[in-house]
Short mmCIF file of C-alpha atoms in Angstrom, two decimals:
data_model
loop_
_atom_site.label_atom_id
_atom_site.label_comp_id
_atom_site.label_asym_id
_atom_site.label_seq_id
_atom_site.Cartn_x
_atom_site.Cartn_y
_atom_site.Cartn_z
CA MET A 15 5.56 -12.50 -48.44
CA THR A 16 7.57 -15.04 -46.15
CA TRP A 17 6.34 -15.25 -42.99
CA LEU A 18 8.30 -17.13 -40.12
CA LEU A 19 5.80 -18.04 -38.08
CA THR A 20 7.90 -18.08 -34.64
CA TYR A 21 6.48 -20.56 -31.99
CA LEU A 22 9.62 -19.36 -28.27
CA ILE A 23 10.05 -16.54 -27.49
CA GLY A 24 14.11 -15.18 -28.41
CA GLU A 25 13.98 -16.74 -32.18
CA ARG A 26 13.77 -14.47 -34.91
CA CYS A 27 11.06 -12.44 -36.17
CA LYS A 28 10.01 -9.37 -38.66
CA TYR A 29 6.08 -8.44 -37.72
CA ASP A 30 4.58 -9.18 -34.75
CA ASP A 31 2.91 -12.06 -36.29
CA ASP A 32 6.37 -13.70 -36.70
CA CYS A 33 5.06 -14.78 -32.15
CA PHE A 34 2.56 -17.46 -32.00
CA VAL A 35 3.23 -17.41 -27.92
CA ASP A 36 0.90 -15.62 -26.53
CA ASN A 37 1.64 -11.71 -25.26
CA SER A 38 5.02 -11.53 -27.25
CA TYR A 39 6.15 -9.42 -29.78
CA CYS A 40 8.42 -8.40 -32.00
CA GLU A 41 11.00 -6.66 -30.70
CA MET A 42 12.54 -4.01 -33.31
CA GLN A 43 11.09 -6.73 -35.64
CA GLN A 44 14.15 -8.34 -34.86
CA ILE A 45 13.68 -11.15 -31.86
CA CYS A 46 10.04 -13.11 -30.34
CA GLU A 47 9.78 -10.85 -26.77
CA CYS A 48 7.30 -10.73 -24.25
CA LYS A 49 5.02 -8.24 -23.47
CA GLU A 50 5.78 -6.31 -20.43
CA ASN A 51 4.49 -7.15 -17.30
CA PHE A 52 5.38 -11.12 -18.49
CA LEU A 53 7.66 -13.44 -18.22
CA PRO A 54 9.41 -16.09 -20.64
CA SER A 55 9.24 -19.67 -19.12
CA GLU A 56 12.26 -22.03 -19.67
CA ASP A 57 11.47 -23.01 -22.50
CA GLY A 58 10.53 -20.34 -24.39
CA GLU A 59 7.20 -22.17 -25.11
CA SER A 60 4.69 -19.22 -23.78
CA CYS A 61 4.72 -16.11 -21.92
CA VAL A 62 3.97 -16.22 -17.99
CA ALA A 63 2.46 -12.66 -15.92
CA MET A 64 3.66 -11.34 -13.34
CA ILE A 65 1.97 -9.06 -11.05
CA GLY A 66 0.81 -6.14 -12.82
CA ALA A 67 0.46 -7.67 -15.93
CA HIS A 68 -2.38 -6.23 -18.86
CA CYS A 69 -4.81 -8.76 -19.18
CA HIS A 70 -9.15 -8.84 -21.17
CA SER A 71 -9.97 -11.78 -18.34
CA LYS A 72 -9.02 -14.09 -16.17
CA TYR A 73 -7.46 -16.63 -19.17
CA ASP A 74 -5.04 -13.54 -19.54
CA CYS A 75 -3.66 -14.00 -15.92
CA THR A 76 -3.84 -17.94 -16.14
CA THR A 77 0.13 -18.73 -15.43
CA LEU A 78 0.06 -16.65 -12.16
CA PRO A 79 -1.29 -18.73 -10.12
CA ASN A 80 -4.22 -17.86 -7.56
CA SER A 81 -4.38 -14.34 -9.49
CA ILE A 82 -7.32 -12.13 -10.98
CA CYS A 83 -7.95 -10.09 -13.59
CA LYS A 84 -9.24 -6.70 -11.72
CA GLU A 85 -8.94 -3.42 -14.03
CA ASP A 86 -6.61 -4.84 -16.80
CA LYS A 87 -4.53 -5.59 -14.94
CA CYS A 88 -3.44 -9.44 -12.94
CA ILE A 89 -3.37 -9.27 -9.14
CA CYS A 90 -3.42 -11.91 -6.99
CA GLU A 91 -6.74 -12.95 -5.49
CA ARG A 92 -8.33 -12.14 -1.58
CA GLY A 93 -5.76 -14.25 0.40
CA PHE A 94 -2.59 -13.73 -1.06
CA VAL A 95 0.20 -11.50 -1.18
CA PRO A 96 2.94 -10.58 -4.74
CA ASP A 97 6.08 -12.17 -3.43
CA ALA A 98 9.10 -9.74 -3.83
CA GLN A 99 9.97 -9.70 -7.22
CA GLN A 100 6.10 -9.61 -8.53
CA THR A 101 6.19 -12.73 -9.76
CA LYS A 102 4.44 -15.05 -7.99
CA CYS A 103 0.97 -14.73 -5.56
CA LEU A 104 1.89 -16.42 -1.66
CA PRO A 105 -0.68 -16.74 0.73
CA THR A 106 -0.64 -14.54 3.32
CA ALA A 107 -1.07 -16.01 6.55
CA GLN A 108 -4.38 -15.64 9.19
CA ARG A 109 -2.41 -16.99 12.00
CA ILE A 110 0.65 -17.50 14.45
CA LYS A 111 3.11 -20.82 12.93
CA ASP A 112 1.39 -20.48 9.48
CA LYS A 113 3.85 -21.70 6.94
CA CYS A 114 5.54 -19.09 4.85
CA GLU A 115 8.84 -17.86 3.08
CA HIS A 116 8.57 -13.63 3.30
CA ASP A 117 7.22 -11.77 5.94
CA PHE A 118 5.31 -9.85 4.35
CA GLN A 119 2.90 -12.83 4.47
CA CYS A 120 3.31 -12.85 8.02
CA LYS A 121 1.84 -8.29 8.17
CA GLU A 122 -0.88 -8.45 5.84
CA ARG A 123 -2.97 -9.62 8.26
CA LEU A 124 -0.55 -10.30 11.85
CA GLY A 125 0.19 -6.73 11.82
CA GLY A 126 3.50 -5.31 11.46
CA ASN A 127 4.63 -6.46 14.76
CA SER A 128 4.50 -11.02 12.90
CA TYR A 129 7.85 -11.57 10.38
CA CYS A 130 8.78 -14.64 9.01
CA PHE A 131 11.50 -17.48 11.01
CA ASN A 132 12.01 -20.90 9.13
CA GLU A 133 9.19 -21.47 8.11
CA GLN A 134 6.65 -20.25 9.97
CA CYS A 135 4.42 -16.60 10.77
CA LEU A 136 5.79 -15.25 14.80
CA CYS A 137 5.77 -12.38 16.91
CA TYR A 138 8.13 -10.88 17.94
CA PRO A 139 9.52 -11.06 21.02
CA GLY A 140 7.51 -8.41 23.08
CA TYR A 141 4.24 -9.36 21.15
CA HIS A 142 1.96 -11.80 21.75
CA PHE A 143 -0.90 -13.59 19.44
CA GLU A 144 -4.64 -12.89 19.94
CA ASN A 145 -5.94 -11.99 16.04
CA TRP A 146 -3.15 -10.02 15.23
CA CYS A 147 0.80 -9.02 17.20
CA ILE A 148 0.11 -7.05 20.07
CA SER A 149 2.14 -5.32 22.41
CA SER A 150 2.44 -7.94 25.78
CA LYS A 151 1.91 -6.35 29.87
CA ARG A 152 3.85 -8.62 32.02
CA LEU A 153 2.22 -8.23 35.59
CA HIS A 154 1.93 -4.40 36.80
CA GLU A 155 1.94 -3.27 34.03
CA VAL A 156 -0.96 -0.77 32.78
CA CYS A 157 -3.58 -2.06 30.49
CA ARG A 158 -6.29 -1.54 28.59
CA ASN A 159 -7.95 -4.76 28.71
CA ASN A 160 -7.34 -8.58 28.94
CA SER A 161 -6.18 -9.50 26.39
CA GLN A 162 -2.93 -6.97 26.66
CA CYS A 163 -2.26 -9.21 29.53
CA PHE A 164 0.47 -12.32 28.22
CA ILE A 165 3.31 -13.45 31.00
CA GLY A 166 3.22 -16.80 28.92
CA GLU A 167 1.67 -18.93 26.89
CA TYR A 168 0.23 -21.41 29.87
CA TYR A 169 -0.42 -18.85 31.37
CA GLN A 170 -2.84 -17.10 29.36
CA ASN A 171 -6.17 -17.19 31.63
CA SER A 172 -4.15 -16.38 34.70
CA VAL A 173 -3.36 -12.90 34.26
CA LEU A 174 -6.17 -10.71 33.99
CA CYS A 175 -6.62 -5.83 33.55
CA LEU A 176 -7.86 -5.40 36.96
CA SER A 177 -8.08 -1.99 37.73
CA GLY A 178 -6.26 -0.91 34.59
CA TYR A 179 -3.35 -2.90 35.97
CA CYS A 180 -2.55 -6.55 34.35
CA LYS A 181 -2.74 -8.87 37.85
CA CYS A 182 -2.53 -12.05 38.68
CA ALA A 183 -7.01 -13.66 38.30
CA PRO A 184 -8.86 -14.65 41.21
CA GLY A 185 -7.49 -18.00 42.47
CA TYR A 186 -3.66 -17.56 41.38
CA HIS A 187 -0.88 -15.45 43.30
CA GLU A 188 1.79 -14.08 42.09
CA GLU A 189 5.76 -15.53 42.00
CA LEU A 190 8.55 -15.47 40.06
CA ASN A 191 6.57 -12.81 37.89
CA LEU A 192 4.01 -15.64 36.95
CA CYS A 193 0.46 -15.65 38.18
CA ILE A 194 0.43 -19.30 39.96
CA VAL A 195 -2.49 -21.01 40.92
CA ASN A 196 -3.57 -21.56 44.22
CA ALA A 197 -2.90 -24.54 46.22
CA GLY A 198 -5.72 -26.69 46.14
CA SER A 199 -7.28 -25.01 42.51
CA LEU A 200 -5.63 -27.67 39.99
CA ASN A 201 -3.52 -29.93 40.50
CA ILE A 202 -0.88 -29.42 38.40
CA PRO A 203 1.88 -32.11 38.13
CA THR A 204 5.84 -30.39 38.93
CA GLY A 205 7.16 -31.14 35.75
CA LEU A 206 4.96 -29.63 33.99
CA ARG A 207 4.45 -26.56 36.89
CA LEU A 208 8.93 -26.22 36.20
CA VAL A 209 8.42 -26.58 32.31
CA MET A 210 5.61 -23.88 32.87
CA ILE A 211 7.23 -20.98 35.20
CA PHE A 212 10.62 -22.04 32.87
CA SER A 213 8.36 -21.55 29.13
CA ALA A 214 7.14 -18.41 31.42
CA LEU A 215 10.35 -17.25 31.95
CA VAL A 216 12.08 -16.99 28.59
CA HIS A 217 8.90 -15.49 27.26
CA ILE A 218 9.74 -13.00 29.57
CA GLY A 219 13.35 -12.47 29.28
CA LEU A 220 12.60 -11.87 26.26
CA GLN A 221 10.68 -9.56 26.22
CA GLN A 222 12.81 -7.55 28.75
CA VAL A 223 15.44 -7.76 25.76
CA ASN A 224 13.24 -6.35 23.52
CA ASN A 225 12.86 -2.87 25.49
CA TYR A 226 16.30 -2.15 25.10
#
């Protein structure tokens, strides 16, 4: 018997043993191909595991970074999620503005109201981050807890859920739908105060657009 001793994916073969590349076989006794859920590397010298590739140990999944072998299949390890093509394990975002490539990296931990924009995980307009992306309640809207009340990142401590409604916290008063610190309570430079008001008004505007 003549052995072809094939080393590369795509080369001719007659038997499975002719294909020396791990996780390859001889397709129709003609060409060395990668097994199901494995992809050929660019140089054809290896078969790269995809999500769901059959495995016996973590060694079989080493070509898929950040994966483990569980129940005879390569899956992403904790803290990672498959990409859309099932060829990579991408890190899940843990906080807002974490780096991302796809929406599902954000949604895994931050919830369905998050998305990936300019390689950063953000909450949709009308939502803010409080362990995950939750709906923002403006002044005088019904609320269940303090975390729901949000009028801008510069005002996180100025609004509370009081008697079932979002209201300005003690020591603050309402001005232009914002909660402004009372005179004498805190010395804020005029320039910074204007920036804070503008930022919050932009956020409120986005919330209103999102509600239509």
